[in-house]
Amino acid sequence: MDTFLRELRIAGRTLRNRPAFTLTVVAVLALGIGASSAIFGIIEATLLRPLPFREPGRLVLLWGTFGPQHDIRGGSYPEVMDWRAQTRSFEDVSIYDAASLSLSGVGEASQVRSETVSPGYFSMLGVKPALGRAFTAREAEAGTEPVAMISYDLWRTRFGGDPAILGRAIRLEGKAFTVVGVLPRGFRGLSFEAQVWTTLASLDPGALTGRGARWLGAVGRIRPGVTRAAAAADVAAVARRLEALYPAINRDRGVILRSLHEFYLNDTRVLLLVVLGAVLILLLIACGNVMNLQLVRGAARTREIAIRHALGAGRSRLLRQLLLESLLLAGAGAAAGLLLADWGGRLLVPLVPDGILPPYAVVRLDAGVVAFTVALAAASGILFGLVPALRSVGARLSASLRDGGRTTTGGQRRGFGLQHALVVVEVALAVVLLVGAGLLIRSFQQQLKVEVGFRPEGLLAASLELPRSSYDAAGRRRFAAELLDRLRSHPQIADVALASDAPLRGHWTAQTLQRDGFPEDHLRVYWHAVTPSFFATLGVPIRAGRGLEARDVDAAAGVVVVSQAMARRLWPAGDAVGQRLRFGGSQEADVATVVGVARDVRHRDLTSSLTSPAQDPDLYVAYDQLPTSSLEILVRSAADPAELTALIRRDVAALDPSLPVYRAAPLTAALALQTANERFGSLLLALFSGLALVLAATGIYGVMAFQVGLRTREIAIRLAVGAAPRAVRLMVLRQGAGLAALGIALGVPLAAAAARTFAAVLYGVTPTDRPTFAAVVAFVLLVTLAANLLPAQRATAVDPQAALRAE
């Protein structure tokens, strides 16, 4: 220990005596380690930290699928109960549906997040009520009184923590529900947002027997010892049996299993891992730069090390001393990196677009991040310190003393070759990062070019729910008409419409139909109930026929407008107007006539192909023909969104003060959410790749400057015998360009291989996109040549007489 402490003091004194070198190395390491720690903090919060449920690794989400593409379609209640009863791989299976419900009767009406679940849901997650009890099996059956459970936060804030809440009635969707339990503090369900829990029997008893009413998900707990693959095969066998039993409605139906992390993160998981890989590459480049600095410093310390060896220090002790200096540098870099990570995390997290991080993720500098940083620092210290230390103590130390420490020894020449290799690797890794950033930026640009089919600028959407217990079909028509009249009376509103859903905001509904006269021809479509002003308000042109009109109020008229994609699919000859469609019979109008063809609108996302047979097309029906309880209020105005939201809420409250208006936001926000992954990924990769290129260019500059220093005598002789300064500059530039060219030649295939790992998050761009690769190659060459200019200029500034006299 005494020896170690003495060596530690010597290492600290040595580094303190060279402040420029020490500060440079610490700064470079702080950049690499700090960036890595900041991103690891996000990875830990989203992927590595255990979810707050009992044995979350055995929990899976189950979703019904349709067709060969296994498109997620949800499941019906009878279907989910069949999965539960006919499989042996699960301890239990519960329905799971996250939604919003209106809460009224206590204070101002508001919208609360809810989950519709089965009685076993809470025990499956390992949660016991803080007050009262969970749902009973009887309360999941039809004909029972509506019951609900509430969150601890809602109990405290909305009901004042009243202990008499149990047995009290609250109004959800205008209907009385009896509170039977309060969940423990902090529990917000699988959605991490829920405030209220209900049973399907309480909320929609008709759905208990509707085998074709598919919108529910399910959560299951796999039995110990059963693999996820075995559980998937088990439930798939049930799906095949159901297809044989119910061929009319279960054809091409399947089931998909997802882990909770897959459910919460989706494509963001790939993106986060790509970003983590990017910062680790940045750290490797930083270590390469530090190793180069160590090699230069080692060459300058050859005489010092030789003297120590001559005075009795063994090679193992010298090696230990040099490694200790490297680890001290790494430790200082880690300390600075943690400060940088903390500061960067505070700056970065607010910049993360909505929808990127799951709701449970709380990014903080905790023990896990600190441990990762310490391990990273130790690995970095050994990585950049070991080779220079071995090279220094492995040199011919006695020859170094005889040579007098001049800078032209063969050992130092050999060290220069390693520096070349390091710079080549740095350039190659910078190319990999730049290509990744370029591909994500190109993908982002391609998404921005997608024609959404409507004009989102100046368009605000707000959600509203009309409780079926308070509003029948006639009441919903009447409310919609009165609300439209009120909103149109405001001079700041240019256009207004109502619809069952708004583009890119979710909550769409599918329906199977057939062309009249073709009973075997089934087509699944997404239908949208809209008021006649919908197309004008959104700026959706009618390509053929007409739009919906006020005269389409009569349900017997049965008229619809179809999308261009649907018209192309069913009537490729272009004669869609006047054709008749027959629905499944669950809607008020079984047969409808096509009166118009509207431009294709991106209702669900930006990236699905509207021309693909796997993508279901869209159909529009008059709201008065199919008055839905869910309403989207669409307002076009140049006024401030906050002012418009307040205005909408006042008009709704004037008609019914128990109806809350929620999710009010410009449609440009919904559009921005569609490109959130690409924006986030391209921003981070552009930042990290830019830093990587700066470090690589700095490495080239350092190597070429060191080379010029080593070749001072040679350059002096060249100039003394008449070499032109221009020729000397070109010689240095050629060598620097050669390093860059080798790095690019190595980096391009590496970048192509790396890009394939995140091809799933690219849109409209292939992993081998030629314009991206060409732009990166040109940019890297330009930057690296610029880094060579100063060493080349210094080479011609050598005074031949002074240089030869010094030798």
PDB file of C-alpha atoms in Angstrom, residues 45-221:
ATOM      1  CA  ALA A  45     -34.497   4.359 -17.445  1.00  0.00           C
ATOM      2  CA  THR A  46     -36.254   2.794 -20.429  1.00  0.00           C
ATOM      3  CA  LEU A  47     -34.772  -0.672 -20.943  1.00  0.00           C
ATOM      4  CA  LEU A  48     -32.776  -1.822 -17.908  1.00  0.00           C
ATOM      5  CA  ARG A  49     -34.635  -0.564 -14.857  1.00  0.00           C
ATOM      6  CA  PRO A  50     -37.187  -3.176 -13.675  1.00  0.00           C
ATOM      7  CA  LEU A  51     -40.795  -2.228 -14.286  1.00  0.00           C
ATOM      8  CA  PRO A  52     -42.816  -1.711 -11.074  1.00  0.00           C
ATOM      9  CA  PHE A  53     -44.828  -4.907 -11.362  1.00  0.00           C
ATOM     10  CA  ARG A  54     -44.436  -8.367  -9.852  1.00  0.00           C
ATOM     11  CA  GLU A  55     -41.933 -10.338 -11.957  1.00  0.00           C
ATOM     12  CA  PRO A  56     -42.412  -8.124 -15.027  1.00  0.00           C
ATOM     13  CA  GLY A  57     -40.334 -10.465 -17.204  1.00  0.00           C
ATOM     14  CA  ARG A  58     -43.216 -12.961 -17.237  1.00  0.00           C
ATOM     15  CA  LEU A  59     -45.820 -10.394 -18.298  1.00  0.00           C
ATOM     16  CA  VAL A  60     -46.750 -10.142 -21.981  1.00  0.00           C
ATOM     17  CA  LEU A  61     -49.294  -8.195 -24.004  1.00  0.00           C
ATOM     18  CA  LEU A  62     -51.491 -10.199 -26.390  1.00  0.00           C
ATOM     19  CA  TRP A  63     -53.099  -8.667 -29.475  1.00  0.00           C
ATOM     20  CA  GLY A  64     -55.268 -10.130 -32.172  1.00  0.00           C
ATOM     21  CA  THR A  65     -53.822  -9.938 -35.687  1.00  0.00           C
ATOM     22  CA  PHE A  66     -55.270 -10.135 -39.166  1.00  0.00           C
ATOM     23  CA  GLY A  67     -53.916 -11.292 -42.523  1.00  0.00           C
ATOM     24  CA  PRO A  68     -50.523 -12.531 -43.669  1.00  0.00           C
ATOM     25  CA  GLN A  69     -48.877  -9.284 -42.525  1.00  0.00           C
ATOM     26  CA  HIS A  70     -50.118  -9.927 -38.950  1.00  0.00           C
ATOM     27  CA  ASP A  71     -51.546  -6.418 -38.690  1.00  0.00           C
ATOM     28  CA  ILE A  72     -52.609  -5.718 -35.111  1.00  0.00           C
ATOM     29  CA  ARG A  73     -56.403  -5.556 -34.859  1.00  0.00           C
ATOM     30  CA  GLY A  74     -57.165  -6.172 -31.185  1.00  0.00           C
ATOM     31  CA  GLY A  75     -59.431  -8.874 -29.821  1.00  0.00           C
ATOM     32  CA  SER A  76     -63.017  -9.234 -28.666  1.00  0.00           C
ATOM     33  CA  TYR A  77     -63.974 -10.142 -25.105  1.00  0.00           C
ATOM     34  CA  PRO A  78     -65.090 -13.702 -26.004  1.00  0.00           C
ATOM     35  CA  GLU A  79     -61.856 -14.140 -27.950  1.00  0.00           C
ATOM     36  CA  VAL A  80     -59.679 -13.048 -25.016  1.00  0.00           C
ATOM     37  CA  MET A  81     -61.610 -15.343 -22.684  1.00  0.00           C
ATOM     38  CA  ASP A  82     -60.946 -18.219 -25.112  1.00  0.00           C
ATOM     39  CA  TRP A  83     -57.212 -17.416 -24.973  1.00  0.00           C
ATOM     40  CA  ARG A  84     -57.468 -17.555 -21.187  1.00  0.00           C
ATOM     41  CA  ALA A  85     -59.477 -20.774 -20.956  1.00  0.00           C
ATOM     42  CA  GLN A  86     -57.880 -22.841 -23.723  1.00  0.00           C
ATOM     43  CA  THR A  87     -54.168 -22.214 -23.077  1.00  0.00           C
ATOM     44  CA  ARG A  88     -51.925 -23.854 -20.474  1.00  0.00           C
ATOM     45  CA  SER A  89     -48.985 -21.472 -20.785  1.00  0.00           C
ATOM     46  CA  PHE A  90     -50.506 -18.644 -18.746  1.00  0.00           C
ATOM     47  CA  GLU A  91     -51.287 -18.311 -15.064  1.00  0.00           C
ATOM     48  CA  ASP A  92     -53.977 -15.789 -15.989  1.00  0.00           C
ATOM     49  CA  VAL A  93     -55.087 -13.556 -18.871  1.00  0.00           C
ATOM     50  CA  SER A  94     -56.969 -10.273 -18.432  1.00  0.00           C
ATOM     51  CA  ILE A  95     -58.475  -7.894 -20.923  1.00  0.00           C
ATOM     52  CA  TYR A  96     -56.693  -4.552 -21.113  1.00  0.00           C
ATOM     53  CA  ASP A  97     -57.928  -1.402 -22.809  1.00  0.00           C
ATOM     54  CA  ALA A  98     -56.635   2.092 -22.043  1.00  0.00           C
ATOM     55  CA  ALA A  99     -59.021   4.923 -22.840  1.00  0.00           C
ATOM     56  CA  SER A 100     -60.440   8.204 -21.516  1.00  0.00           C
ATOM     57  CA  LEU A 101     -63.692   8.666 -19.617  1.00  0.00           C
ATOM     58  CA  SER A 102     -65.534  11.793 -18.561  1.00  0.00           C
ATOM     59  CA  LEU A 103     -65.745  12.265 -14.786  1.00  0.00           C
ATOM     60  CA  SER A 104     -68.506  14.564 -13.543  1.00  0.00           C
ATOM     61  CA  GLY A 105     -70.588  15.236 -10.460  1.00  0.00           C
ATOM     62  CA  VAL A 106     -67.629  16.284  -8.292  1.00  0.00           C
ATOM     63  CA  GLY A 107     -66.193  19.683  -9.126  1.00  0.00           C
ATOM     64  CA  GLU A 108     -65.628  20.672 -12.748  1.00  0.00           C
ATOM     65  CA  ALA A 109     -66.199  17.949 -15.363  1.00  0.00           C
ATOM     66  CA  SER A 110     -62.923  16.508 -16.630  1.00  0.00           C
ATOM     67  CA  GLN A 111     -61.534  13.697 -18.710  1.00  0.00           C
ATOM     68  CA  VAL A 112     -59.631  11.001 -16.826  1.00  0.00           C
ATOM     69  CA  ARG A 113     -57.461   8.214 -18.162  1.00  0.00           C
ATOM     70  CA  SER A 114     -58.964   4.793 -17.568  1.00  0.00           C
ATOM     71  CA  GLU A 115     -58.263   1.093 -17.993  1.00  0.00           C
ATOM     72  CA  THR A 116     -60.892  -1.554 -18.669  1.00  0.00           C
ATOM     73  CA  VAL A 117     -59.702  -4.798 -17.080  1.00  0.00           C
ATOM     74  CA  SER A 118     -60.711  -8.218 -15.778  1.00  0.00           C
ATOM     75  CA  PRO A 119     -60.870  -9.013 -12.031  1.00  0.00           C
ATOM     76  CA  GLY A 120     -57.511 -10.875 -12.125  1.00  0.00           C
ATOM     77  CA  TYR A 121     -55.630  -7.882 -13.529  1.00  0.00           C
ATOM     78  CA  PHE A 122     -54.466  -6.503 -10.183  1.00  0.00           C
ATOM     79  CA  SER A 123     -53.275  -9.787  -8.666  1.00  0.00           C
ATOM     80  CA  MET A 124     -51.461 -10.509 -11.932  1.00  0.00           C
ATOM     81  CA  LEU A 125     -49.485  -7.284 -11.529  1.00  0.00           C
ATOM     82  CA  GLY A 126     -48.936  -7.928  -7.813  1.00  0.00           C
ATOM     83  CA  VAL A 127     -51.011  -4.940  -6.638  1.00  0.00           C
ATOM     84  CA  LYS A 128     -53.348  -4.839  -3.650  1.00  0.00           C
ATOM     85  CA  PRO A 129     -55.803  -1.982  -3.051  1.00  0.00           C
ATOM     86  CA  ALA A 130     -54.851   0.565  -0.401  1.00  0.00           C
ATOM     87  CA  LEU A 131     -58.547   0.817   0.484  1.00  0.00           C
ATOM     88  CA  GLY A 132     -61.398  -1.535  -0.256  1.00  0.00           C
ATOM     89  CA  ARG A 133     -61.079  -4.460  -2.637  1.00  0.00           C
ATOM     90  CA  ALA A 134     -60.487  -5.435  -6.247  1.00  0.00           C
ATOM     91  CA  PHE A 135     -63.218  -6.469  -8.685  1.00  0.00           C
ATOM     92  CA  THR A 136     -64.932  -9.810  -8.145  1.00  0.00           C
ATOM     93  CA  ALA A 137     -65.640 -12.408 -10.827  1.00  0.00           C
ATOM     94  CA  ARG A 138     -69.371 -11.659 -10.484  1.00  0.00           C
ATOM     95  CA  GLU A 139     -68.765  -7.980 -11.348  1.00  0.00           C
ATOM     96  CA  ALA A 140     -67.294  -9.016 -14.712  1.00  0.00           C
ATOM     97  CA  GLU A 141     -70.614 -10.570 -15.785  1.00  0.00           C
ATOM     98  CA  ALA A 142     -73.531  -8.890 -17.533  1.00  0.00           C
ATOM     99  CA  GLY A 143     -76.350  -7.510 -15.415  1.00  0.00           C
ATOM    100  CA  THR A 144     -74.258  -6.329 -12.466  1.00  0.00           C
ATOM    101  CA  GLU A 145     -74.149  -2.823 -11.072  1.00  0.00           C
ATOM    102  CA  PRO A 146     -71.351  -0.667 -12.570  1.00  0.00           C
ATOM    103  CA  VAL A 147     -68.265  -0.593 -10.324  1.00  0.00           C
ATOM    104  CA  ALA A 148     -64.974   1.303 -10.457  1.00  0.00           C
ATOM    105  CA  MET A 149     -61.635   1.602  -8.689  1.00  0.00           C
ATOM    106  CA  ILE A 150     -59.706   4.873  -8.503  1.00  0.00           C
ATOM    107  CA  SER A 151     -56.062   5.845  -8.141  1.00  0.00           C
ATOM    108  CA  TYR A 152     -54.605   7.118  -4.905  1.00  0.00           C
ATOM    109  CA  ASP A 153     -53.811  10.497  -6.505  1.00  0.00           C
ATOM    110  CA  LEU A 154     -57.368  10.935  -7.800  1.00  0.00           C
ATOM    111  CA  TRP A 155     -58.743   9.993  -4.391  1.00  0.00           C
ATOM    112  CA  ARG A 156     -56.561  12.620  -2.693  1.00  0.00           C
ATOM    113  CA  THR A 157     -56.983  15.454  -5.225  1.00  0.00           C
ATOM    114  CA  ARG A 158     -60.559  15.036  -6.445  1.00  0.00           C
ATOM    115  CA  PHE A 159     -62.207  13.501  -3.364  1.00  0.00           C
ATOM    116  CA  GLY A 160     -60.042  15.036  -0.633  1.00  0.00           C
ATOM    117  CA  GLY A 161     -58.845  11.658   0.626  1.00  0.00           C
ATOM    118  CA  ASP A 162     -62.332  10.963   2.018  1.00  0.00           C
ATOM    119  CA  PRO A 163     -62.201   7.543   3.781  1.00  0.00           C
ATOM    120  CA  ALA A 164     -65.922   7.148   3.054  1.00  0.00           C
ATOM    121  CA  ILE A 165     -65.227   6.970  -0.677  1.00  0.00           C
ATOM    122  CA  LEU A 166     -65.921   3.217  -0.657  1.00  0.00           C
ATOM    123  CA  GLY A 167     -69.492   2.590  -1.713  1.00  0.00           C
ATOM    124  CA  ARG A 168     -69.861   6.136  -3.004  1.00  0.00           C
ATOM    125  CA  ALA A 169     -71.149   6.692  -6.539  1.00  0.00           C
ATOM    126  CA  ILE A 170     -69.150   8.653  -9.102  1.00  0.00           C
ATOM    127  CA  ARG A 171     -70.328   9.532 -12.604  1.00  0.00           C
ATOM    128  CA  LEU A 172     -68.313   8.206 -15.533  1.00  0.00           C
ATOM    129  CA  GLU A 173     -69.609   8.865 -19.037  1.00  0.00           C
ATOM    130  CA  GLY A 174     -72.745  10.215 -17.366  1.00  0.00           C
ATOM    131  CA  LYS A 175     -73.443   6.883 -15.609  1.00  0.00           C
ATOM    132  CA  ALA A 176     -73.209   6.122 -11.875  1.00  0.00           C
ATOM    133  CA  PHE A 177     -70.355   3.773 -10.845  1.00  0.00           C
ATOM    134  CA  THR A 178     -69.850   2.533  -7.298  1.00  0.00           C
ATOM    135  CA  VAL A 179     -66.281   2.891  -5.994  1.00  0.00           C
ATOM    136  CA  VAL A 180     -65.127  -0.417  -4.512  1.00  0.00           C
ATOM    137  CA  GLY A 181     -61.407   0.266  -4.049  1.00  0.00           C
ATOM    138  CA  VAL A 182     -58.541   2.750  -4.056  1.00  0.00           C
ATOM    139  CA  LEU A 183     -55.224   1.625  -5.549  1.00  0.00           C
ATOM    140  CA  PRO A 184     -51.927   2.234  -3.703  1.00  0.00           C
ATOM    141  CA  ARG A 185     -49.927   5.425  -4.059  1.00  0.00           C
ATOM    142  CA  GLY A 186     -47.953   5.579  -7.311  1.00  0.00           C
ATOM    143  CA  PHE A 187     -49.810   2.797  -9.145  1.00  0.00           C
ATOM    144  CA  ARG A 188     -51.189   4.014 -12.479  1.00  0.00           C
ATOM    145  CA  GLY A 189     -51.687   0.682 -14.260  1.00  0.00           C
ATOM    146  CA  LEU A 190     -49.939  -0.709 -17.308  1.00  0.00           C
ATOM    147  CA  SER A 191     -50.514   2.595 -19.100  1.00  0.00           C
ATOM    148  CA  PHE A 192     -48.797   4.499 -16.232  1.00  0.00           C
ATOM    149  CA  GLU A 193     -51.542   7.104 -16.735  1.00  0.00           C
ATOM    150  CA  ALA A 194     -54.724   5.480 -15.413  1.00  0.00           C
ATOM    151  CA  GLN A 195     -56.821   7.197 -12.765  1.00  0.00           C
ATOM    152  CA  VAL A 196     -59.917   4.992 -12.995  1.00  0.00           C
ATOM    153  CA  TRP A 197     -60.404   1.250 -13.566  1.00  0.00           C
ATOM    154  CA  THR A 198     -63.654  -0.393 -14.669  1.00  0.00           C
ATOM    155  CA  THR A 199     -64.887  -3.768 -15.886  1.00  0.00           C
ATOM    156  CA  LEU A 200     -66.214  -4.240 -19.393  1.00  0.00           C
ATOM    157  CA  ALA A 201     -69.551  -5.340 -17.930  1.00  0.00           C
ATOM    158  CA  SER A 202     -69.827  -1.985 -16.170  1.00  0.00           C
ATOM    159  CA  LEU A 203     -68.796   0.116 -19.148  1.00  0.00           C
ATOM    160  CA  ASP A 204     -70.143  -1.712 -22.203  1.00  0.00           C
ATOM    161  CA  PRO A 205     -72.054  -4.902 -21.339  1.00  0.00           C
ATOM    162  CA  GLY A 206     -73.011  -5.432 -24.978  1.00  0.00           C
ATOM    163  CA  ALA A 207     -69.352  -6.113 -25.822  1.00  0.00           C
ATOM    164  CA  LEU A 208     -69.294  -9.185 -23.554  1.00  0.00           C
ATOM    165  CA  THR A 209     -70.945 -11.289 -26.271  1.00  0.00           C
ATOM    166  CA  GLY A 210     -69.826  -9.464 -29.423  1.00  0.00           C
ATOM    167  CA  ARG A 211     -67.243 -11.835 -30.902  1.00  0.00           C
ATOM    168  CA  GLY A 212     -66.645  -9.490 -33.838  1.00  0.00           C
ATOM    169  CA  ALA A 213     -66.234  -6.324 -31.712  1.00  0.00           C
ATOM    170  CA  ARG A 214     -62.448  -6.297 -31.635  1.00  0.00           C
ATOM    171  CA  TRP A 215     -60.635  -3.435 -29.988  1.00  0.00           C
ATOM    172  CA  LEU A 216     -59.399  -4.977 -26.735  1.00  0.00           C
ATOM    173  CA  GLY A 217     -55.871  -5.957 -25.851  1.00  0.00           C
ATOM    174  CA  ALA A 218     -54.945  -8.482 -23.208  1.00  0.00           C
ATOM    175  CA  VAL A 219     -52.222  -8.951 -20.627  1.00  0.00           C
ATOM    176  CA  GLY A 220     -51.051 -12.397 -19.564  1.00  0.00           C
ATOM    177  CA  ARG A 221     -48.603 -13.849 -17.057  1.00  0.00           C
TER     178      ARG A 221
END
